[in-house]
Coordinates of C-alpha atoms and ligand atoms in Angstrom, one line a residue:
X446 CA 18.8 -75.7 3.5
X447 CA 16.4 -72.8 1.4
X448 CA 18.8 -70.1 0.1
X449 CA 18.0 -67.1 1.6
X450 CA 15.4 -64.5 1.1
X451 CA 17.1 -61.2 1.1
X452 CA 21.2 -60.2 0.7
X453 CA 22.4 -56.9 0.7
X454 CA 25.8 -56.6 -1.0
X455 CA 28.4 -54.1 -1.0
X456 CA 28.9 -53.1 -4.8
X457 CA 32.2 -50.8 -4.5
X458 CA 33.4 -47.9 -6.9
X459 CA 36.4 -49.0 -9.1
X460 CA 39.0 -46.5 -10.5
X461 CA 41.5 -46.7 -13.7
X462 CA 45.4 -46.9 -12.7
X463 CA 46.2 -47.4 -15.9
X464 CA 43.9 -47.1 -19.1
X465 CA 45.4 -47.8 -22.8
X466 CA 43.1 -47.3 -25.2
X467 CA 44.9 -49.4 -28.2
X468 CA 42.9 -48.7 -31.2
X469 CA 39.5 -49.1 -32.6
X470 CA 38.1 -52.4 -34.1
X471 CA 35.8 -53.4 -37.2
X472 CA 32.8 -54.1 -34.4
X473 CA 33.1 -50.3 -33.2
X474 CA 34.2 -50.9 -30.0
X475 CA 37.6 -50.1 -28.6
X476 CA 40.6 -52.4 -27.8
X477 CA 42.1 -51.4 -24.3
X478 CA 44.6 -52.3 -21.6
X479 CA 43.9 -51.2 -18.4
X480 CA 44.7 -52.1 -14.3
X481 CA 41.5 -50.9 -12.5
X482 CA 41.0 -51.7 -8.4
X483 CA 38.0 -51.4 -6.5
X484 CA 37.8 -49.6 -3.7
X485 CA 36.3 -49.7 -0.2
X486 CA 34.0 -47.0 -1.0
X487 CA 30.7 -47.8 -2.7
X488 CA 27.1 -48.7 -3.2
X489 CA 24.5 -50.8 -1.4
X490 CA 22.3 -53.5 -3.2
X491 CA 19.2 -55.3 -1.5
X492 CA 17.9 -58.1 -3.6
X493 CA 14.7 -59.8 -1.7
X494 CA 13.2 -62.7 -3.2
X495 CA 9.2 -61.5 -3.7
X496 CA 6.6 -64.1 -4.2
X497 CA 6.0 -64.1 -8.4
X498 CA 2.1 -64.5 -7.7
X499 CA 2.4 -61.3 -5.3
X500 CA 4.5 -59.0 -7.0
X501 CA 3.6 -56.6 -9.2
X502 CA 3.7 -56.8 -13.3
X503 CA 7.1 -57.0 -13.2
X504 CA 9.4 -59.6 -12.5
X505 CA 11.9 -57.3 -10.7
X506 CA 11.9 -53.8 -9.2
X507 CA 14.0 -51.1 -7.8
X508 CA 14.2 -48.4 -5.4
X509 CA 16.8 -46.0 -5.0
X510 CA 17.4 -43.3 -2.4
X511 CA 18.7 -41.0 -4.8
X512 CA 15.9 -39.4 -6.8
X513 CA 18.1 -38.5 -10.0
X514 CA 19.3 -42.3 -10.4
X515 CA 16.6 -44.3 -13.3
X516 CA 14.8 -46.9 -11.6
X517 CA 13.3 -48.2 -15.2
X518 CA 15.2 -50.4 -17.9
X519 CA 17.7 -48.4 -18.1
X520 CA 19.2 -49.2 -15.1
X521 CA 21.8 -51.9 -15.4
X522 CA 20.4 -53.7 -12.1
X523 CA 17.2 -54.4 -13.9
X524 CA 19.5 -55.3 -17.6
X525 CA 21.4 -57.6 -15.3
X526 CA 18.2 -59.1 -13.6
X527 CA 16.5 -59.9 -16.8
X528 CA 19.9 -61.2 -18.6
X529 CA 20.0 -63.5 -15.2
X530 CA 16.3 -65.0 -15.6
X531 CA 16.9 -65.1 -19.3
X532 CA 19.8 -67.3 -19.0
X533 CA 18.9 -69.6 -16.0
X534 CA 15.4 -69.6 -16.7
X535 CA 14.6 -68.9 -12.9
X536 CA 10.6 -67.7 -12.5
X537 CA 11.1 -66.0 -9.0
X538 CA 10.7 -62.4 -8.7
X539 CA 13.0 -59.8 -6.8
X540 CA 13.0 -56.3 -5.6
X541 CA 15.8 -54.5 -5.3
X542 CA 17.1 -51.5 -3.3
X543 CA 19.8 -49.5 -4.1
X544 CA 21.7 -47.3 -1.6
X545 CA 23.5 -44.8 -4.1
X546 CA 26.7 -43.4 -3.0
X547 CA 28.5 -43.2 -6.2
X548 CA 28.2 -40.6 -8.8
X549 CA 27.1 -41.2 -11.8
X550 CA 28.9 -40.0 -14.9
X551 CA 31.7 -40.5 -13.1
X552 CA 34.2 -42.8 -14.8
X553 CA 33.9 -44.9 -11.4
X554 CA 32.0 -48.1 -12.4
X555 CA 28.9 -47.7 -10.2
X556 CA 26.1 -48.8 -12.8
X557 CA 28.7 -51.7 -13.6
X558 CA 29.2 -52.7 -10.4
X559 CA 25.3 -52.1 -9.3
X560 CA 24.9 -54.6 -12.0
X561 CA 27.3 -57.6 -11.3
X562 CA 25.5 -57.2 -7.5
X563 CA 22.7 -58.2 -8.5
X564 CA 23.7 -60.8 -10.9
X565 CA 25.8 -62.1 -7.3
X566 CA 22.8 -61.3 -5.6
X567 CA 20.3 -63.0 -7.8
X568 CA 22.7 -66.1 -8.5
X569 CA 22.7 -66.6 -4.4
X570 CA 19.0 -66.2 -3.9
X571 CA 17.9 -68.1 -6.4
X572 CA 20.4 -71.5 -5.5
X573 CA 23.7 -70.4 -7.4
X574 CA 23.1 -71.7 -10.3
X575 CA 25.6 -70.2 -12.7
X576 CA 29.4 -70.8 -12.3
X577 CA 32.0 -68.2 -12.5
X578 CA 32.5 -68.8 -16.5
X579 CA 28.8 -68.2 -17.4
X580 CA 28.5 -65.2 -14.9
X581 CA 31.7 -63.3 -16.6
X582 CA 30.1 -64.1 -19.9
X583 CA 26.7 -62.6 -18.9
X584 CA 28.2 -59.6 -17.2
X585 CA 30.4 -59.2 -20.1
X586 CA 26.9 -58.6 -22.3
X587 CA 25.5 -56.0 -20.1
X588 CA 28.7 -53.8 -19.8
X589 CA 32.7 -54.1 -20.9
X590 CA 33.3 -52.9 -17.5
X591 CA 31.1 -55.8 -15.4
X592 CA 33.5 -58.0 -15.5
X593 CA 36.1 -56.2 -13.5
X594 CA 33.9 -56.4 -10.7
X595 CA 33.8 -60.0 -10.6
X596 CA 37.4 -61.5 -8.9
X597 CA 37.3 -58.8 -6.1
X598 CA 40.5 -57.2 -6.6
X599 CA 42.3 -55.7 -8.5
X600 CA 42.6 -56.6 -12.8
X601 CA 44.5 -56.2 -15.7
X602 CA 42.0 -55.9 -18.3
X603 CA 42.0 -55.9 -22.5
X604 CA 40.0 -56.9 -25.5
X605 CA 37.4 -54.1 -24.6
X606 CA 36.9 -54.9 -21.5
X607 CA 35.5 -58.2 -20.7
X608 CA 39.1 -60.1 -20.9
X609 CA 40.1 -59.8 -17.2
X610 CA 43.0 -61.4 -14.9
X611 CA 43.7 -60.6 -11.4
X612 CA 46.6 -58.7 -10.9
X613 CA 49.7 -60.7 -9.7
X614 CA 49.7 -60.8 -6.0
X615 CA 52.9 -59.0 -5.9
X616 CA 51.2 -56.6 -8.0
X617 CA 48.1 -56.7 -6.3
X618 CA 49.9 -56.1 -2.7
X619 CA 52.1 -53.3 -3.9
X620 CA 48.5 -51.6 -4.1
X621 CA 46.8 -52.8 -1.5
X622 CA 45.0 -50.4 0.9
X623 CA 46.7 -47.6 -0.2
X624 CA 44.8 -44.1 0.0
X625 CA 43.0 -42.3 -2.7
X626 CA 41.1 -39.0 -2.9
X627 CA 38.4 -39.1 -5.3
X628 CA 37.1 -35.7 -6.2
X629 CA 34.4 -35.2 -9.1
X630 CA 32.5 -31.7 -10.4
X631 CA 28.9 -32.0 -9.4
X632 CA 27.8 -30.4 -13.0
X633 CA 29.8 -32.5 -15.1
X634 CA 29.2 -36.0 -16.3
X635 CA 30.9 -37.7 -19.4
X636 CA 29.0 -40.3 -21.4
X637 CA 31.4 -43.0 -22.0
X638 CA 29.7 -43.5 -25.6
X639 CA 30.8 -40.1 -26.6
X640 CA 34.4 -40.2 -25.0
X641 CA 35.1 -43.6 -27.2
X642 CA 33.9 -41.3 -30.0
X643 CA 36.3 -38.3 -29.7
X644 CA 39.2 -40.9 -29.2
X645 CA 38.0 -42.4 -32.7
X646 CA 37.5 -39.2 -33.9
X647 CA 41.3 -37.7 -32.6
X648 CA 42.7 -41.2 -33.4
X649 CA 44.5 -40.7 -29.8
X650 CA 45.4 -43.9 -29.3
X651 CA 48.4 -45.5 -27.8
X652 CA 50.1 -48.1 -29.5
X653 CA 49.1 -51.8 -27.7
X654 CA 53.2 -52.8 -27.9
X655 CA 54.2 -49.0 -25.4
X656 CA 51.1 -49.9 -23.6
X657 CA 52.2 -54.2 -22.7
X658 CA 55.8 -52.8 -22.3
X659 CA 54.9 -49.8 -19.7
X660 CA 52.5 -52.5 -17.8
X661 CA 55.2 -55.0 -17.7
X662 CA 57.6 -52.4 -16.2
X663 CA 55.4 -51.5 -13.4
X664 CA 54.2 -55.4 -13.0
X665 CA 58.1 -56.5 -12.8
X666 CA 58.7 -54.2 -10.3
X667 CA 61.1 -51.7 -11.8
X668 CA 58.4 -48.1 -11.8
X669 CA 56.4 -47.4 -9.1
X670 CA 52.7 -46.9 -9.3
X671 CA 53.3 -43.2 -10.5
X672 CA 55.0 -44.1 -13.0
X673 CA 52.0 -46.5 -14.2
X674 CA 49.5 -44.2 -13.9
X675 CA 47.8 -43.0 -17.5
X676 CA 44.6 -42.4 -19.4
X677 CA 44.0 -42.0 -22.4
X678 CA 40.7 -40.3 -22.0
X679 CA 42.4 -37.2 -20.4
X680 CA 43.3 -35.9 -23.9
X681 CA 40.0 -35.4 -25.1
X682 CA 38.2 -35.0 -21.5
X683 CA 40.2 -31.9 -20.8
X684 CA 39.6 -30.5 -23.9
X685 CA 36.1 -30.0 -22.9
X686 CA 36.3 -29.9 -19.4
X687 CA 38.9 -27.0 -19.0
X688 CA 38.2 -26.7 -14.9
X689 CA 39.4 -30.9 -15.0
X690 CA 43.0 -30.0 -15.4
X691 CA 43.2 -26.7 -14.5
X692 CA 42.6 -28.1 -10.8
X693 CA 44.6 -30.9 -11.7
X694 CA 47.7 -28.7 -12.7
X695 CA 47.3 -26.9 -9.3
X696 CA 47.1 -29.9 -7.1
X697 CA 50.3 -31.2 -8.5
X698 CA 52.1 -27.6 -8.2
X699 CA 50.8 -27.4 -4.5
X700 CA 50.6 -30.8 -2.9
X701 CA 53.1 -32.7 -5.0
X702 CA 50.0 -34.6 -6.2
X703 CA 50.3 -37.1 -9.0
X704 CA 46.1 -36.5 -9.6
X705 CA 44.4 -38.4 -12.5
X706 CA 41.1 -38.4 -14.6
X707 CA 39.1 -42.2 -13.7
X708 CA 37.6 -44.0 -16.7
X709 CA 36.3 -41.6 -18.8
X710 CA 35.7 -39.2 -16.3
X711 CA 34.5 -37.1 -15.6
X712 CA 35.9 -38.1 -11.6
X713 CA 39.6 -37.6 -10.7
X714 CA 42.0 -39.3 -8.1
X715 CA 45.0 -39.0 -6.4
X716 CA 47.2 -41.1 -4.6
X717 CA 47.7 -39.8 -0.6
X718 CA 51.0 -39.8 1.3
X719 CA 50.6 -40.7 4.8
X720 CA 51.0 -37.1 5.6
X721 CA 48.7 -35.4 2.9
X722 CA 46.9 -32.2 3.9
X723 CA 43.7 -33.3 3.2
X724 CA 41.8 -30.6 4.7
X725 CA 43.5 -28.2 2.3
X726 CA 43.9 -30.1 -0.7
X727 CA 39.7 -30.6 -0.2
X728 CA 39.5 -27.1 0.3
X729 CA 41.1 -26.2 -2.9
X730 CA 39.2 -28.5 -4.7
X731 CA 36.3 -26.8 -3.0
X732 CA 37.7 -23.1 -4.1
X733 CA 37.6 -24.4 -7.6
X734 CA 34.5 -26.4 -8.1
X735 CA 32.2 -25.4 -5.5
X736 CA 30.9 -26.5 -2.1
X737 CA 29.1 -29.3 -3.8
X738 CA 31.5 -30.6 -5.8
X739 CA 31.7 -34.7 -4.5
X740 CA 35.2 -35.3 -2.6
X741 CA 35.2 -38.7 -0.4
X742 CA 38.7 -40.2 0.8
X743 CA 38.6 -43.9 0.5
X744 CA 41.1 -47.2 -0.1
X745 CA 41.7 -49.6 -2.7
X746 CA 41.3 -53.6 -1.7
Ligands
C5P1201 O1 30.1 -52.1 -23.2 P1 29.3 -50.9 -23.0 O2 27.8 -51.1 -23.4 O3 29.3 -50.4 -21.6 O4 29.9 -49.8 -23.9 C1 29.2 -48.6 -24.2 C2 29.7 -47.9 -25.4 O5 31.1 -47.5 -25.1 C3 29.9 -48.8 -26.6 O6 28.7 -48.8 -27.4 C4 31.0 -48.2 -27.4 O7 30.6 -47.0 -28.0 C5 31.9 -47.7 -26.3 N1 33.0 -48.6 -25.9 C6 34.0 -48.8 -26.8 N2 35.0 -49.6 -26.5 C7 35.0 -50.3 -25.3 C8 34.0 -50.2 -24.4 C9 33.0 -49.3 -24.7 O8 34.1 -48.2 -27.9 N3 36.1 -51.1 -25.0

């Protein structure tokens, strides 16, 4: 049977429960501990297999419906396409279509995920050839936060990124399909390069022993997922980004909202009780961001 020609694959948005970031290490990067989820809410990928002879100069190509979203080398799908021929030595050519639905800036993995899609989508397409080792090692050299994506779920994550488990099912059940708001300012983005750097620069780290112990606390059972919920990121995102908590502040004082920053920002999300007043707790968001500000309900898997 000839693998297919074209897949389209769901590439979700992930957020941070819990996001430790331990300390800095002599390669510049950052030790972490984190438990991020994916969630039901996320981007499109079409990979279609072109003929090499037919298609343009390039190997691979994309599309995107949103205008604002880099359709060159800069965009992870194409990093991940190349790192994919590179390492299988596979002389087809693709082009790819992306359906954007996640912001960008956001702190909710959407060029990360965008990427491991294509590496799924290329790896399919072109006879899956590469085992689930050798695809968490090459998605572990385009981003520390492509691997996440990869077991479908949600992980426990550390080294700086690119060490990840599945949470245990216990774990993983105690979250599953429970309600988020995700809620992000349409003018603000934070680079994740320059959030590491004001954490090195602040030295606001929390110890790797508090962070294991609160994990194993929430893992065992004995906090709930409030009680989990951390990132070290706030403390220098909110410094800058004075309308993050201010909003943040007011959705706790007048929803009982436990509300946090995702990744490095600059998106936020909160956990919804069954009987959440959504249409007002949007509306305040609205009140204090703007009409455009980006607020989307959605579940994690
Ligand atoms: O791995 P990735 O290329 O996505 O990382 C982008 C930048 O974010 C790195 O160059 C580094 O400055 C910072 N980073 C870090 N520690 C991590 C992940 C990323 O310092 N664990």
């Amino acid at each position: 049977m000839h693998p297919p020609q074209t897949l389209t694959l769901f590439s979700p948005a992930k957020i941070n429960l819990f996001l430790a970031v331990t300390g800095r290490r002599p390669d510049g990067y950052h030790d972490l501990l984190s438990v991020a989820a994916p969630l039901d809410f996320g981007d499109e990928l079409t990979a279609r297999v072109e003929d090499p002879k037919a298609q343009a100069a390039s190997q691979f190509t994309l599309e995107c419906d949103d205008p604002a979203v880099p359709v060159d080398g800069d965009n992870l799908v194409l990093q991940a396409a190349a790192a994919f021929a590179t390492e299988t030595g596979w002389r087809g050519a693709a082009a790819f279509r992306l359906a954007k639905r996640i912001p960008t800036g956001a702190g909710l993995g959407g060029g990360s995920s965008n990427a491991v899609a294509a590496l799924r989508a290329l790896n399919q397409l072109g006879g899956a050839r590469l085992g689930a080792d050798t695809l968490a090692a090459l998605a572990a050299r385009i981003g520390s936060d492509c691997p996440l994506f990869l077991p479908g779920g949600p992980v426990v994550m550390r080294g700086r990124g690119e060490q990840v488990e599945p949470l245990p099912a216990a774990a993983a059940a105690r979250l599953h399909g429970r309600r988020v708001l995700l809620f992000k300012p349409a003018s603000v983005g934070v680079a994740t390069p320059w959030a590491y750097g004001r954490l090195a620069a602040t030295g606001a780290y929390l110890p790797a022993a508090e962070a294991e112990h609160r994990l194993a606390t929430w893992l065992d059972g004995r906090a709930g997922v409030e009680e989990l919920l951390f990132n070290s990121f706030e403390a220098v995102v909110f410094r800058k980004f004075l309308a993050l908590p201010a909003l943040l502040e007011r959705l706790q004082r007048e929803f009982a909202l436990a509300p946090r920053l995702s990744g490095s920002g600059s998106a936020c999300f909160a956990f919804l009780p069954a009987d959440a007043p959504v249409a007002a707790i949007t509306a305040a968001i609205r009140e204090a961001w703007g009409t455009v500000a980006f607020v989307r309900e959605a579940r994690l898997v």
